[in-house]
CSV table of C-alpha atoms in Angstrom, one decimal:
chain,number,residue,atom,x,y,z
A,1,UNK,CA,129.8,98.3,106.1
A,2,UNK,CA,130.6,95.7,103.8
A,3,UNK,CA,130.5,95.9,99.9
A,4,UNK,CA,129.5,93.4,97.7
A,5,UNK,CA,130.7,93.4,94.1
A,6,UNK,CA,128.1,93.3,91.3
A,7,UNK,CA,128.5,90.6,89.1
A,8,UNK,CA,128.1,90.6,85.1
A,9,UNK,CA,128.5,89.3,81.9
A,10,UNK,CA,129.1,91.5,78.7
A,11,UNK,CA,128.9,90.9,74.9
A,12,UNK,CA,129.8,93.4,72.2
A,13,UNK,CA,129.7,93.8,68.7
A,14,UNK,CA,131.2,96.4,66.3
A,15,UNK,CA,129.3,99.0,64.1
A,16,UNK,CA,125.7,97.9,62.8
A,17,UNK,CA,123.1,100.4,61.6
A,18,UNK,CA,119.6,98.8,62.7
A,19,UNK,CA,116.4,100.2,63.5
A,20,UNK,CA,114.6,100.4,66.5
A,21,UNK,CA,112.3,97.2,65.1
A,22,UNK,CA,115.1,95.4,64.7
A,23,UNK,CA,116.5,95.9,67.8
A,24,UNK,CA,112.9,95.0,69.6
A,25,UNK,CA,113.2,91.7,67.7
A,26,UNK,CA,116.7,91.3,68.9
A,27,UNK,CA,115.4,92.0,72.6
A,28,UNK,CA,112.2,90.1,72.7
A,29,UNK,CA,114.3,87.1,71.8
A,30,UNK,CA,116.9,87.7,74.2
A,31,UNK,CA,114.2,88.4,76.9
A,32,UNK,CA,112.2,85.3,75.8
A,33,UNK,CA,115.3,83.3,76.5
A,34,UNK,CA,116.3,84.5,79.5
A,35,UNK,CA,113.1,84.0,81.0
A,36,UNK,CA,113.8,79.7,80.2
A,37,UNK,CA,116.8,80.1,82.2
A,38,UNK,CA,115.5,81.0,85.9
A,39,UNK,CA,112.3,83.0,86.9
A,40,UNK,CA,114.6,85.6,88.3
A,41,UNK,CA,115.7,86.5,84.3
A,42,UNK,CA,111.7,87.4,83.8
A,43,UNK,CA,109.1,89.7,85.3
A,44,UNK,CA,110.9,92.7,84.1
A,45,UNK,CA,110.3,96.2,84.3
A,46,UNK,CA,111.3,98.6,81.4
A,47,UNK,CA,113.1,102.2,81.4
A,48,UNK,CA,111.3,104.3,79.1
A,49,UNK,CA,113.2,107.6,79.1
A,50,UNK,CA,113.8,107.5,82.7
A,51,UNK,CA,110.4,106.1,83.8
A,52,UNK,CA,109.5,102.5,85.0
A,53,UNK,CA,107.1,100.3,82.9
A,54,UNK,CA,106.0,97.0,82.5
A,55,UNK,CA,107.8,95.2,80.0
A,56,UNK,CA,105.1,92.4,79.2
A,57,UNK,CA,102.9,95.3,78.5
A,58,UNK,CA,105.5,97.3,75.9
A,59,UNK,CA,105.9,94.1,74.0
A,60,UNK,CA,104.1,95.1,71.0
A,61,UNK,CA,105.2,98.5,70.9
A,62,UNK,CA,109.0,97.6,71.9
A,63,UNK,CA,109.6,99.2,68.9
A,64,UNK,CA,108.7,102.8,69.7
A,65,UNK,CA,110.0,102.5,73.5
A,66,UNK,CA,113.2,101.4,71.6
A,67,UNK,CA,113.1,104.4,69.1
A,68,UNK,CA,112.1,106.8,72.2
A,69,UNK,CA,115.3,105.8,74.2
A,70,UNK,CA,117.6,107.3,71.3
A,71,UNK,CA,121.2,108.3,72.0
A,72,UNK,CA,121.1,112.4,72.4
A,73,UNK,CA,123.2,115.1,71.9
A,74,UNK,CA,124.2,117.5,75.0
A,75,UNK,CA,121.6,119.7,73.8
A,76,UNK,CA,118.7,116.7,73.7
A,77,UNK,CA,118.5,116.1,69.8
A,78,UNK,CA,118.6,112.5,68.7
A,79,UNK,CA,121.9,110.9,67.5
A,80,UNK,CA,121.2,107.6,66.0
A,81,UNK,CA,124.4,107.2,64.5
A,82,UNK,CA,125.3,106.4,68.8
A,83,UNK,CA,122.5,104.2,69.1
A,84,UNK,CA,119.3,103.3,71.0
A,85,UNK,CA,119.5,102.2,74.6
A,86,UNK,CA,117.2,99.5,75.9
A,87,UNK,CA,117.3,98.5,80.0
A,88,UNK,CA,115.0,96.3,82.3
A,89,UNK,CA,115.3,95.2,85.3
A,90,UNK,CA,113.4,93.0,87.9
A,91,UNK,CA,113.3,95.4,90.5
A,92,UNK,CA,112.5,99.1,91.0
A,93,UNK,CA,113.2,99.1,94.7
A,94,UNK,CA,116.1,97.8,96.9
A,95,UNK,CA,118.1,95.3,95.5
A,96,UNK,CA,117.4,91.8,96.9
A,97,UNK,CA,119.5,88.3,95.9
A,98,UNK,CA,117.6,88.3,92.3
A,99,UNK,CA,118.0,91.2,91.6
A,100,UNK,CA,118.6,91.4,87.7
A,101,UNK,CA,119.1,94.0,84.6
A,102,UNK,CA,119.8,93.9,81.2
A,103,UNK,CA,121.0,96.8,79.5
A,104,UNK,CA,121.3,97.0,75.8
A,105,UNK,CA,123.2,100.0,73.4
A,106,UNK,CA,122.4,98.6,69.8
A,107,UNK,CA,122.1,100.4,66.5
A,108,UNK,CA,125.5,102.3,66.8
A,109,UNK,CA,127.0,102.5,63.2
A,110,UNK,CA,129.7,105.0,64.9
A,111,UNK,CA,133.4,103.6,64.0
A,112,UNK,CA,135.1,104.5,67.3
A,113,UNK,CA,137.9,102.1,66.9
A,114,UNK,CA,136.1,99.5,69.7
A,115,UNK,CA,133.0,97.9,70.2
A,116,UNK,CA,130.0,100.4,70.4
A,117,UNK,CA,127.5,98.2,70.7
A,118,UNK,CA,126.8,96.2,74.3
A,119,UNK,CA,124.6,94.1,76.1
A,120,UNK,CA,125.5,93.5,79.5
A,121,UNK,CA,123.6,91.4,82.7
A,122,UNK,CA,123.9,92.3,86.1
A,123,UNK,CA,123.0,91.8,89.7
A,124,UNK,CA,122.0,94.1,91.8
A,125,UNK,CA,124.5,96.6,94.3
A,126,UNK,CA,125.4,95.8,97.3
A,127,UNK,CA,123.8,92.8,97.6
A,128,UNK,CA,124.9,89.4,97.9
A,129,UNK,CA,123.4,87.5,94.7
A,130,UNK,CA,121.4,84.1,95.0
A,131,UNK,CA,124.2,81.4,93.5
A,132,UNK,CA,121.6,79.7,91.6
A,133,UNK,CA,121.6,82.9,89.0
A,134,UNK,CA,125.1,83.2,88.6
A,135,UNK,CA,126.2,80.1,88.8
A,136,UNK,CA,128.0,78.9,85.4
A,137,UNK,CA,125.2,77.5,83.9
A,138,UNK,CA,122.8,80.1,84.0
A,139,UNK,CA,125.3,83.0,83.4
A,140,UNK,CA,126.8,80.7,80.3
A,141,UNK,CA,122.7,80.3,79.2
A,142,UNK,CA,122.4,83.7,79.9
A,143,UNK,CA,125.5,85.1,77.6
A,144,UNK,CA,124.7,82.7,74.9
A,145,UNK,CA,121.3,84.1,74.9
A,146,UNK,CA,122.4,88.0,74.6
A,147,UNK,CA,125.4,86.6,72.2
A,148,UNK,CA,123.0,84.5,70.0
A,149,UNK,CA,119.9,86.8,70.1
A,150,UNK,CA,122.4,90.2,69.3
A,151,UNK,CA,125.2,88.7,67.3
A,152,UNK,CA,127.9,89.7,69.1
A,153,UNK,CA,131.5,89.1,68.0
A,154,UNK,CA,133.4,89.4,71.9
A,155,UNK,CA,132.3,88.4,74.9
């Protein structure tokens, strides 16, 4: 069987206290960006705790899908100091050459000592991606868009 390697781009930024409708700005204008780019970077799908919905429809409640997906504690209780986690995708099912995600940790004011805040674009597993999505340009147009949008500091 042969394996094919994901491929992905990553931004981070240090410590940064922000609420969850700050964060949904910060996405929406990512998201918005992305979707200029290729039509693969659009058409997502969001993770709300674990369960699939459409991301055109959460737009104007981003905000509470944001503040739902909350870092937790081993014992389930919210931990904001970690962070809210944000994560589309363009497919639900087998992954196919478009396949895309973007997953988001922002709102970490944690000092670990490294970057606890991320955004990060990938393909999907085990499949081998269209070129015309990770070519330079559009992975250059896509991590200017998650550096931009986010302010990250190191890419």
């Amino acid at each position: 069987m042969t394996v094919w390697p994901e491929y992905k781009i990553y931004a981070s930024w240090g410590p940064r206290e922000e609420s969850p409708e700050v964060i949904a700005a910060r996405y929406l204008a990512c998201t918005d960006r992305l979707k200029q780019i290729h039509p693969a970077y659009d058409n997502w799908i969001f993770n709300l705790k674990g369960k699939p919905k459409k991301f055109d429809a959460l737009r104007e409640k981003l905000a509470e899908a944001v503040a739902a997906n909350v870092d937790r504690a081993e014992n389930g209780k919210p931990t904001p100091i970690y962070g809210y986690w944000a994560t589309v995708t363009n497919t639900m099912n087998k992954a196919h050459p478009r396949s895309l995600a973007l997953r988001v940790n922002a709102g970490a004011w944690v000092n670990r000592g490294y970057f606890c805040n991320s955004a990060m674009i990938k393909t999907g597993n085990n499949v081998v991606p269209d070129p015309s999505i990770i070519a330079y340009p559009a992975f250059k147009a896509a991590l200017l868009a998650i550096v931009e949008s986010f302010g990250a500091t190191y890419c």
